[in-house]
CSV table of C-alpha atoms in Angstrom, one decimal:
chain,number,residue,atom,x,y,z
A,1,UNK,CA,-20.0,-10.5,11.2
A,2,UNK,CA,-17.9,-8.2,10.1
A,3,UNK,CA,-20.4,-5.0,9.7
A,4,UNK,CA,-19.3,-5.1,13.0
A,5,UNK,CA,-16.5,-4.7,13.6
A,6,UNK,CA,-14.0,-2.1,12.3
A,7,UNK,CA,-12.4,-2.7,9.3
A,8,UNK,CA,-8.9,-2.2,8.6
A,9,UNK,CA,-6.7,-1.9,5.9
A,10,UNK,CA,-3.5,-3.6,6.2
A,11,UNK,CA,0.4,-3.9,4.3
A,12,UNK,CA,2.4,-7.0,4.5
A,13,UNK,CA,5.8,-4.6,2.4
A,14,UNK,CA,9.7,-5.8,2.3
A,15,UNK,CA,12.0,-7.1,0.9
A,16,UNK,CA,11.9,-10.7,-1.9
A,17,UNK,CA,12.2,-13.3,-0.4
A,18,UNK,CA,11.9,-12.6,3.5
A,19,UNK,CA,9.0,-13.9,3.9
A,20,UNK,CA,6.0,-11.7,3.0
A,21,UNK,CA,3.6,-13.9,1.7
A,22,UNK,CA,4.3,-17.1,3.8
A,23,UNK,CA,3.3,-14.7,6.7
A,24,UNK,CA,0.2,-13.6,5.3
A,25,UNK,CA,-0.7,-17.6,5.0
A,26,UNK,CA,-0.2,-18.1,8.3
A,27,UNK,CA,-2.1,-15.7,9.6
A,28,UNK,CA,-4.5,-16.9,7.4
A,29,UNK,CA,-5.2,-20.1,8.4
A,30,UNK,CA,-3.9,-19.3,11.7
A,31,UNK,CA,-7.1,-16.9,12.2
A,32,UNK,CA,-9.5,-19.6,10.1
A,33,UNK,CA,-9.6,-17.1,7.5
A,34,UNK,CA,-8.2,-20.2,5.3
A,35,UNK,CA,-10.0,-24.5,6.6
A,36,UNK,CA,-6.5,-26.6,7.2
A,37,UNK,CA,-7.4,-29.0,4.7
A,38,UNK,CA,-6.3,-26.1,1.8
A,39,UNK,CA,-3.0,-25.4,3.6
A,40,UNK,CA,-2.8,-29.1,3.3
A,41,UNK,CA,-3.2,-29.5,-0.7
A,42,UNK,CA,-1.1,-27.0,-1.5
A,43,UNK,CA,2.1,-28.5,0.9
A,44,UNK,CA,1.3,-31.6,-1.1
A,45,UNK,CA,1.6,-29.8,-4.6
A,46,UNK,CA,4.7,-27.7,-3.1
A,47,UNK,CA,6.2,-30.3,-1.6
A,48,UNK,CA,6.0,-32.2,-5.4
A,49,UNK,CA,7.3,-28.8,-7.2
A,50,UNK,CA,9.7,-28.9,-4.3
A,51,UNK,CA,9.1,-26.0,-2.7
A,52,UNK,CA,7.9,-26.6,0.0
A,53,UNK,CA,8.8,-24.4,2.3
A,54,UNK,CA,6.5,-21.9,-0.5
A,55,UNK,CA,2.8,-24.0,1.0
A,56,UNK,CA,1.3,-21.1,2.9
A,57,UNK,CA,2.8,-18.6,0.1
A,58,UNK,CA,0.5,-19.6,-2.0
A,59,UNK,CA,-2.3,-19.3,-0.3
A,60,UNK,CA,-2.0,-15.0,-1.5
A,61,UNK,CA,-0.2,-16.2,-4.5
A,62,UNK,CA,-3.4,-17.5,-5.8
A,63,UNK,CA,-2.3,-16.2,-10.2
A,64,UNK,CA,-0.2,-19.6,-11.0
A,65,UNK,CA,2.5,-17.6,-12.4
A,66,UNK,CA,3.4,-16.7,-8.8
A,67,UNK,CA,3.3,-20.5,-8.1
A,68,UNK,CA,5.6,-20.7,-11.4
A,69,UNK,CA,7.8,-18.3,-10.6
A,70,UNK,CA,7.7,-17.8,-6.4
A,71,UNK,CA,7.3,-14.2,-5.8
A,72,UNK,CA,4.8,-12.0,-5.8
A,73,UNK,CA,2.8,-9.8,-8.3
A,74,UNK,CA,0.0,-8.2,-7.6
A,75,UNK,CA,-2.1,-7.2,-4.9
A,76,UNK,CA,-3.6,-10.1,-3.7
A,77,UNK,CA,-6.8,-8.5,-1.2
A,78,UNK,CA,-8.0,-10.8,1.8
A,79,UNK,CA,-9.4,-11.7,4.5
A,80,UNK,CA,-8.8,-12.2,8.7
A,81,UNK,CA,-10.6,-11.6,11.6
A,82,UNK,CA,-9.5,-11.0,15.2
A,83,UNK,CA,-11.1,-10.6,17.9
A,84,UNK,CA,-11.4,-6.7,17.6
A,85,UNK,CA,-10.9,-5.8,14.2
A,86,UNK,CA,-11.3,-7.2,10.7
A,87,UNK,CA,-8.4,-6.9,7.9
A,88,UNK,CA,-7.7,-6.3,4.7
A,89,UNK,CA,-4.9,-7.7,3.9
A,90,UNK,CA,-2.6,-6.1,1.1
A,91,UNK,CA,0.2,-8.7,0.4
A,92,UNK,CA,2.8,-5.7,-1.3
A,93,UNK,CA,5.2,-6.6,-3.3
A,94,UNK,CA,8.4,-6.9,-3.2
A,95,UNK,CA,10.6,-7.9,-6.3
A,96,UNK,CA,11.3,-4.1,-7.3
A,97,UNK,CA,9.7,-4.1,-10.9
A,98,UNK,CA,6.7,-4.7,-8.1
A,99,UNK,CA,7.1,-1.7,-6.6
A,100,UNK,CA,4.6,0.6,-8.2
A,101,UNK,CA,1.6,-1.9,-7.4
A,102,UNK,CA,3.3,-1.4,-3.9
A,103,UNK,CA,3.0,1.5,-3.8
A,104,UNK,CA,-1.3,0.9,-4.8
A,105,UNK,CA,-0.9,-1.4,-2.4
A,106,UNK,CA,0.5,0.8,0.9
A,107,UNK,CA,-1.4,3.9,-0.4
A,108,UNK,CA,-4.7,1.8,0.2
A,109,UNK,CA,-3.5,0.6,3.5
A,110,UNK,CA,-4.0,2.1,7.5
A,111,UNK,CA,-1.0,0.1,8.7
A,112,UNK,CA,2.0,-1.4,8.0
A,113,UNK,CA,4.0,-4.9,9.5
A,114,UNK,CA,7.5,-4.8,8.0
A,115,UNK,CA,9.0,-7.4,7.2
A,116,UNK,CA,12.4,-8.2,7.5
A,117,UNK,CA,14.4,-11.8,7.6
A,118,UNK,CA,16.6,-12.1,10.6
A,119,UNK,CA,19.1,-14.3,8.6
A,120,UNK,CA,19.8,-10.6,5.5
A,121,UNK,CA,18.9,-8.1,7.7
A,122,UNK,CA,17.6,-4.4,6.2
A,123,UNK,CA,17.9,-4.8,2.3
A,124,UNK,CA,17.7,-1.8,-0.3
A,125,UNK,CA,13.6,-2.3,-0.8
A,126,UNK,CA,13.8,-2.9,3.0
A,127,UNK,CA,14.6,1.1,2.7
A,128,UNK,CA,12.5,1.8,0.1
A,129,UNK,CA,9.4,0.7,1.2
A,130,UNK,CA,10.1,1.9,4.7
A,131,UNK,CA,10.7,5.1,2.9
A,132,UNK,CA,6.9,4.6,0.5
A,133,UNK,CA,5.2,3.1,3.5
A,134,UNK,CA,6.1,7.1,5.3
A,135,UNK,CA,5.3,8.5,2.5
A,136,UNK,CA,2.4,7.3,1.5
A,137,UNK,CA,1.0,8.3,5.2
A,138,UNK,CA,0.5,5.1,7.0
A,139,UNK,CA,1.9,6.0,10.7
A,140,UNK,CA,1.3,2.9,11.5
A,141,UNK,CA,3.8,0.1,12.0
A,142,UNK,CA,4.3,-3.4,14.1
A,143,UNK,CA,8.0,-5.2,12.7
A,144,UNK,CA,8.3,-9.1,12.1
A,145,UNK,CA,11.8,-9.8,12.7
A,146,UNK,CA,10.8,-13.2,10.2
A,147,UNK,CA,12.5,-16.6,10.1
A,148,UNK,CA,14.5,-16.4,13.2
A,149,UNK,CA,14.0,-20.6,12.5
A,150,UNK,CA,17.0,-19.8,9.7
A,151,UNK,CA,19.2,-18.2,12.8
A,152,UNK,CA,18.8,-20.2,15.0
A,153,UNK,CA,16.6,-17.7,16.8
A,154,UNK,CA,19.8,-16.0,18.7
A,155,UNK,CA,18.4,-13.2,20.0
A,156,UNK,CA,22.0,-11.5,20.3
A,157,UNK,CA,20.9,-11.2,15.4
A,158,UNK,CA,16.9,-10.2,16.4
A,159,UNK,CA,19.1,-7.5,18.8
A,160,UNK,CA,21.0,-5.8,15.8
A,161,UNK,CA,17.7,-6.7,13.6
A,162,UNK,CA,15.8,-4.5,15.8
A,163,UNK,CA,19.0,-1.8,16.1
A,164,UNK,CA,19.2,-1.3,12.1
A,165,UNK,CA,15.7,-0.8,11.3
A,166,UNK,CA,15.2,1.5,13.9
A,167,UNK,CA,17.7,3.9,13.0
A,168,UNK,CA,16.0,3.4,9.1
A,169,UNK,CA,13.2,4.2,11.0
A,170,UNK,CA,14.3,7.4,12.4
A,171,UNK,CA,15.1,8.3,9.3
A,172,UNK,CA,11.9,8.7,8.1
A,173,UNK,CA,10.1,9.8,11.3
A,174,UNK,CA,9.0,6.9,12.8
A,175,UNK,CA,9.0,7.1,16.3
A,176,UNK,CA,10.7,2.3,16.7
A,177,UNK,CA,10.6,2.7,20.3
A,178,UNK,CA,6.4,2.9,19.6
A,179,UNK,CA,7.4,0.5,16.5
A,180,UNK,CA,6.8,-3.3,17.9
A,181,UNK,CA,9.0,-5.9,16.9
A,182,UNK,CA,8.0,-8.9,17.1
A,183,UNK,CA,10.2,-12.3,16.6
A,184,UNK,CA,8.5,-14.4,14.5
A,185,UNK,CA,8.7,-17.7,11.7
A,186,UNK,CA,5.5,-16.8,9.6
A,187,UNK,CA,6.8,-21.2,8.0
A,188,UNK,CA,6.8,-22.7,11.5
A,189,UNK,CA,4.6,-20.5,12.9
A,190,UNK,CA,6.7,-18.6,16.0
A,191,UNK,CA,5.6,-15.9,18.4
A,192,UNK,CA,2.0,-16.1,15.3
A,193,UNK,CA,-0.5,-16.7,17.5
A,194,UNK,CA,1.0,-16.7,20.8
A,195,UNK,CA,4.7,-17.3,22.7
A,196,UNK,CA,6.8,-19.8,21.1
A,197,UNK,CA,9.1,-21.4,23.6
A,198,UNK,CA,11.6,-20.4,20.5
A,199,UNK,CA,12.1,-18.2,21.7
A,200,UNK,CA,12.0,-18.2,25.6
A,201,UNK,CA,13.8,-14.3,25.8
A,202,UNK,CA,11.2,-11.9,23.7
A,203,UNK,CA,8.8,-11.4,26.4
A,204,UNK,CA,6.4,-8.6,23.7
A,205,UNK,CA,3.2,-10.1,22.1
A,206,UNK,CA,2.6,-11.6,19.8
A,207,UNK,CA,1.8,-10.7,16.3
A,208,UNK,CA,-1.6,-11.5,16.3
A,209,UNK,CA,-2.0,-9.4,20.1
A,210,UNK,CA,0.6,-6.2,18.0
A,211,UNK,CA,-3.0,-6.2,16.0
A,212,UNK,CA,-5.4,-5.7,18.4
A,213,UNK,CA,-4.0,-3.3,19.5
A,214,UNK,CA,-4.2,-1.4,16.0
A,215,UNK,CA,-5.8,1.9,16.3
A,216,UNK,CA,-8.4,2.5,14.3
A,217,UNK,CA,-8.0,4.7,11.8
A,218,UNK,CA,-10.7,8.4,12.0
A,219,UNK,CA,-12.9,7.5,8.7
A,220,UNK,CA,-13.1,10.8,6.3
A,221,UNK,CA,-16.4,10.2,5.7
A,222,UNK,CA,-17.2,13.8,5.9
A,223,UNK,CA,-14.5,14.1,3.0
A,224,UNK,CA,-16.1,14.9,-0.4
A,225,UNK,CA,-16.7,11.3,-2.0
A,226,UNK,CA,-13.7,10.2,-4.4
A,227,UNK,CA,-12.7,6.8,-5.3
A,228,UNK,CA,-10.3,5.0,-7.7
A,229,UNK,CA,-10.6,3.3,-9.7
A,230,UNK,CA,-8.1,0.4,-9.9
A,231,UNK,CA,-10.4,-1.3,-12.9
A,232,UNK,CA,-12.8,-2.1,-14.9
A,233,UNK,CA,-14.9,-5.9,-16.1
A,234,UNK,CA,-17.6,-5.7,-18.2
A,235,UNK,CA,-20.4,-7.8,-17.1
A,236,UNK,CA,-22.3,-9.6,-18.7
A,237,UNK,CA,-26.3,-8.9,-17.9
A,238,UNK,CA,-24.3,-6.0,-16.2
A,239,UNK,CA,-22.5,-4.2,-18.3
A,240,UNK,CA,-19.6,-2.1,-16.5
A,241,UNK,CA,-18.2,-2.4,-13.2
A,242,UNK,CA,-15.4,-0.2,-12.1
A,243,UNK,CA,-12.5,-1.4,-8.2
A,244,UNK,CA,-11.7,0.8,-6.3
A,245,UNK,CA,-11.5,1.2,-2.5
A,246,UNK,CA,-13.5,4.0,-1.4
A,247,UNK,CA,-10.7,6.9,-0.4
A,248,UNK,CA,-13.1,9.4,1.5
A,249,UNK,CA,-17.0,9.8,1.2
A,250,UNK,CA,-19.7,8.5,1.8
A,251,UNK,CA,-21.2,6.6,-1.8
A,252,UNK,CA,-25.6,5.6,-2.0
A,253,UNK,CA,-27.6,3.8,-3.9
A,254,UNK,CA,-28.9,5.8,-6.8
A,255,UNK,CA,-26.2,9.3,-6.5
A,256,UNK,CA,-25.3,10.8,-9.5
A,257,UNK,CA,-21.8,10.1,-9.9
A,258,UNK,CA,-18.5,11.7,-12.5
A,259,UNK,CA,-15.8,10.2,-13.5
A,260,UNK,CA,-12.8,12.0,-13.7
A,261,UNK,CA,-10.7,13.0,-15.7
A,262,UNK,CA,-13.0,11.7,-18.7
A,263,UNK,CA,-15.9,13.4,-17.4
A,264,UNK,CA,-18.9,11.0,-17.7
A,265,UNK,CA,-21.3,11.1,-15.5
A,266,UNK,CA,-24.3,8.2,-14.2
A,267,UNK,CA,-26.0,7.6,-11.9
A,268,UNK,CA,-25.2,4.5,-9.1
A,269,UNK,CA,-27.0,1.1,-9.3
A,270,UNK,CA,-25.3,-1.4,-7.9
A,271,UNK,CA,-22.6,-1.7,-5.1
A,272,UNK,CA,-21.2,-4.9,-4.9
A,273,UNK,CA,-18.6,-5.5,-1.4
A,274,UNK,CA,-17.3,-9.1,-1.1
A,275,UNK,CA,-19.9,-10.6,-3.0
A,276,UNK,CA,-22.7,-8.9,-1.1
A,277,UNK,CA,-24.6,-6.2,-2.6
A,278,UNK,CA,-24.8,-2.6,-0.6
A,279,UNK,CA,-26.9,0.2,0.4
A,280,UNK,CA,-24.0,2.6,0.7
A,281,UNK,CA,-19.9,1.7,0.7
A,282,UNK,CA,-17.9,3.8,3.0
A,283,UNK,CA,-13.7,4.8,3.3
A,284,UNK,CA,-11.9,1.3,3.3
A,285,UNK,CA,-14.5,-1.0,2.1
A,286,UNK,CA,-13.1,-2.3,-1.7
A,287,UNK,CA,-15.8,-2.1,-3.8
A,288,UNK,CA,-17.6,-2.6,-7.3
A,289,UNK,CA,-20.0,-1.0,-8.6
A,290,UNK,CA,-22.1,-0.4,-11.9
A,291,UNK,CA,-23.1,3.6,-13.1
A,292,UNK,CA,-26.3,3.5,-15.3
A,293,UNK,CA,-24.7,5.6,-18.3
A,294,UNK,CA,-21.3,4.3,-18.8
A,295,UNK,CA,-19.2,2.2,-21.0
A,296,UNK,CA,-16.4,0.5,-21.0
A,297,UNK,CA,-14.4,2.4,-22.6
A,298,UNK,CA,-15.8,5.7,-20.3
A,299,UNK,CA,-14.1,4.3,-17.5
A,300,UNK,CA,-9.8,2.8,-16.4
A,301,UNK,CA,-7.8,2.3,-13.9
A,302,UNK,CA,-6.9,5.4,-13.0
A,303,UNK,CA,-9.9,7.6,-13.4
A,304,UNK,CA,-11.6,8.9,-9.9
A,305,UNK,CA,-15.1,8.7,-9.0
A,306,UNK,CA,-16.7,11.5,-7.1
A,307,UNK,CA,-20.5,13.2,-6.3
A,308,UNK,CA,-21.6,15.0,-9.5
A,309,UNK,CA,-21.7,18.3,-7.4
A,310,UNK,CA,-18.1,17.8,-6.0
A,311,UNK,CA,-16.0,16.3,-8.5
A,312,UNK,CA,-12.6,15.2,-8.1
A,313,UNK,CA,-10.6,17.8,-9.2
A,314,UNK,CA,-8.5,17.1,-12.6
A,315,UNK,CA,-4.7,19.2,-12.8
A,316,UNK,CA,-3.1,21.6,-15.1
A,317,UNK,CA,-0.7,22.0,-13.2
A,318,UNK,CA,-0.2,21.2,-9.9
A,319,UNK,CA,3.2,22.2,-6.7
A,320,UNK,CA,4.4,19.5,-4.8
A,321,UNK,CA,7.3,19.4,-2.1
A,322,UNK,CA,9.2,16.6,-2.9
A,323,UNK,CA,11.9,14.4,-1.3
A,324,UNK,CA,14.5,13.0,-3.9
A,325,UNK,CA,15.0,9.9,-2.1
A,326,UNK,CA,18.0,8.4,-4.9
A,327,UNK,CA,19.1,10.1,-8.6
A,328,UNK,CA,21.9,9.0,-10.8
A,329,UNK,CA,22.3,12.4,-11.0
A,330,UNK,CA,20.3,16.2,-11.4
A,331,UNK,CA,17.1,16.6,-11.8
A,332,UNK,CA,16.4,19.5,-13.8
A,333,UNK,CA,13.7,20.9,-14.7
A,334,UNK,CA,11.6,19.5,-18.5
A,335,UNK,CA,12.5,16.4,-16.2
A,336,UNK,CA,9.4,14.3,-17.2
A,337,UNK,CA,9.3,11.2,-14.9
A,338,UNK,CA,5.8,9.5,-14.3
A,339,UNK,CA,4.2,9.9,-11.9
A,340,UNK,CA,2.2,7.5,-9.6
A,341,UNK,CA,-0.6,9.1,-7.7
A,342,UNK,CA,-3.2,6.5,-6.0
A,343,UNK,CA,-4.9,4.2,-9.0
A,344,UNK,CA,-3.3,6.4,-12.0
A,345,UNK,CA,1.0,6.2,-13.4
A,346,UNK,CA,1.2,9.7,-15.7
A,347,UNK,CA,4.2,11.0,-16.5
A,348,UNK,CA,4.6,15.0,-15.8
A,349,UNK,CA,7.3,17.4,-16.4
A,350,UNK,CA,8.4,19.8,-14.4
A,351,UNK,CA,8.4,23.3,-15.0
A,352,UNK,CA,10.6,24.5,-12.3
A,353,UNK,CA,11.8,24.1,-8.5
A,354,UNK,CA,10.8,26.9,-7.2
A,355,UNK,CA,12.8,26.8,-3.6
A,356,UNK,CA,15.6,24.1,-2.5
A,357,UNK,CA,14.0,22.9,1.3
A,358,UNK,CA,16.0,21.5,4.5
A,359,UNK,CA,14.4,17.7,4.9
A,360,UNK,CA,14.7,17.8,9.0
A,361,UNK,CA,13.0,21.5,9.3
A,362,UNK,CA,11.0,21.6,5.9
A,363,UNK,CA,12.6,25.9,5.8
A,364,UNK,CA,14.0,28.0,2.8
A,365,UNK,CA,17.6,26.9,2.1
A,366,UNK,CA,18.3,28.2,-1.4
A,367,UNK,CA,14.7,30.0,-4.4
A,368,UNK,CA,14.8,28.7,-7.3
A,369,UNK,CA,17.6,26.6,-7.8
A,370,UNK,CA,19.2,25.5,-10.4
A,371,UNK,CA,19.5,21.3,-10.1
A,372,UNK,CA,18.1,18.9,-7.4
A,373,UNK,CA,19.9,15.9,-5.5
A,374,UNK,CA,19.3,12.6,-4.0
A,375,UNK,CA,18.3,13.5,-0.4
A,376,UNK,CA,17.3,16.9,-0.8
A,377,UNK,CA,13.7,18.3,-0.6
A,378,UNK,CA,12.1,20.8,-2.5
A,379,UNK,CA,8.4,22.8,-3.6
A,380,UNK,CA,8.2,22.6,-8.1
A,381,UNK,CA,6.2,22.5,-10.5
A,382,UNK,CA,3.9,19.9,-12.4
A,383,UNK,CA,2.9,19.6,-15.3
A,384,UNK,CA,0.9,16.4,-16.7
A,385,UNK,CA,1.2,15.8,-20.1
A,386,UNK,CA,-2.0,14.1,-19.8
A,387,UNK,CA,-4.7,14.9,-17.5
A,388,UNK,CA,-4.9,13.6,-14.1
A,389,UNK,CA,-6.7,14.0,-11.3
A,390,UNK,CA,-5.1,15.1,-7.5
A,391,UNK,CA,-6.0,15.8,-4.9
A,392,UNK,CA,-4.1,19.0,-2.4
A,393,UNK,CA,-3.1,16.9,1.3
A,394,UNK,CA,-4.1,19.2,2.7
A,395,UNK,CA,-8.1,19.3,1.6
A,396,UNK,CA,-7.4,14.7,0.6
A,397,UNK,CA,-4.4,14.1,2.2
A,398,UNK,CA,-5.8,10.1,0.7
A,399,UNK,CA,-5.5,12.6,-3.1
A,400,UNK,CA,-2.8,14.4,-2.5
A,401,UNK,CA,0.5,12.1,-2.2
A,402,UNK,CA,2.9,10.3,-4.9
A,403,UNK,CA,5.9,8.6,-5.7
A,404,UNK,CA,8.0,9.4,-9.1
A,405,UNK,CA,9.7,6.2,-10.5
A,406,UNK,CA,12.3,6.2,-13.4
A,407,UNK,CA,15.1,3.9,-15.1
A,408,UNK,CA,12.6,0.8,-13.2
A,409,UNK,CA,13.2,2.2,-9.8
A,410,UNK,CA,11.7,4.9,-7.3
A,411,UNK,CA,13.7,8.1,-7.2
A,412,UNK,CA,10.8,10.5,-4.9
A,413,UNK,CA,8.0,10.9,-3.0
A,414,UNK,CA,5.7,13.5,-2.1
A,415,UNK,CA,3.0,15.0,-1.5
A,416,UNK,CA,0.7,17.8,-3.7
A,417,UNK,CA,0.1,21.5,-1.6
A,418,UNK,CA,-2.4,23.1,-4.6
A,419,UNK,CA,-4.0,22.7,-7.6
A,420,UNK,CA,-4.3,24.5,-11.1
A,421,UNK,CA,-8.0,22.9,-12.0
A,422,UNK,CA,-7.7,22.9,-16.2
A,423,UNK,CA,-10.2,24.8,-17.2
C-alpha cells in the first residue's frame, strides 16, 4: 500500500503545447494508475473530435473546458506509483494566463520534470518556468526532450535542445551535468518505461528509472505546523472543509489550530487524504480537514493554518531579497504589484529599495538605489495592502518564497528575509 513508500510531489513544467499533459497521461497509464479501457475510451472520444493526439492528455484535463480548449487550466492532482515512490503529480499549466497556477503547483513540488518539445526547443515559458521552479525551491530536475517522433528521432536535434536547455539551467544555478536528459515521445511511449529502439543512440536511463533515482526530500516535520489553504468547501453533514498541502509540521486529530490572517481558532475534528480518514497529516500530504468552530466565512484561499500556540506570522511589513526577471521600465518605491506566496495572491507596495546586489555574488553594489530594473537583484522592504501570512525563509522556507506578477507576467521572484509582525 501507498503508506509503505515514500511520497513525492512531482511538478511537470514547460511551455504550452510541449506535451506536458500527454506526458503525464502516459506516465499514469504506464504505471497502471489509469486502466487501459479508460485510455481506449479517451482515444475514441478524441478521434471523434479530431484531436487524436489528445487522448493521454485528457487523463489529466478532466475539466470539460480544458478539453474544449485543449489546454491545462487548474492544477490537477493525480497519483501514480513506481517501485520506489508514490508520486502525486502536480500538472502545471504552461499557458501564460495560468502562470499563477503554475506558481502554486511548483511551490508544492519536491522535484520537477521539465518537458521541452524537440521541434521547438527553448521557448518563453520554458525560461519562466525554469526560473520560477528554482526560486520556489525545487532543486531536483529531470528534463524530458519530448516529441522526438516529430523530430524524426534525430540525435542531432536532441543534442541541440540539450545544449540550449543546459545553458538556461546554468543561468539559474542548476548544474546541468547532474541533470538527466531523456529523449521521449509521450504520445508513442518512447523511453518512458524502457529503452526505445527508435533512439539507439541514447543509452541513458528511461524516465521511470530517473524518477526512481530522485532523492527523498527531508520531511520538515520538526518545524511548526503550516498548511496554506487552497480552497474551503462546505460539505453537508460535515461543515466547512479547508483543503491544502501540509508544508511543515504535523497535524493531529483533536489539535487546536489557528487560521491566519483571519485569526479564527478551533479544534481539528477530522483529517482526510485520498478519501480516507487519517489520524494525522505530515508534510507533503494533500488533505481536507474539518475544524470545530470554524465556519464557511472564516476561511478562504490564501489563509494558513498553524498550531494555536504557534500561529502563522501575519506581516505588517517584510524584508525580501528579489531578482527582477523582466519589467518594461524601472521599478521604484511605491510600486504595487501582486505577490504570489504559498496560496495567497496579495497586492504589496514597495516601501523602500534598501540595497542593490550583484546577482552573481550577492555582494552589495549600491545602497538605497532610486530604482531597479530587469536583471537586478535587491533587498527591499514590502508592505502588504491587506493582511497576509509570510515566514522568513530561514525559519520556514516553504512559506518564505514568492513570485511578483504584474501586467500578466512574472516580474520578479524572491524570498522573505525577515517579518515585522502585525500587532
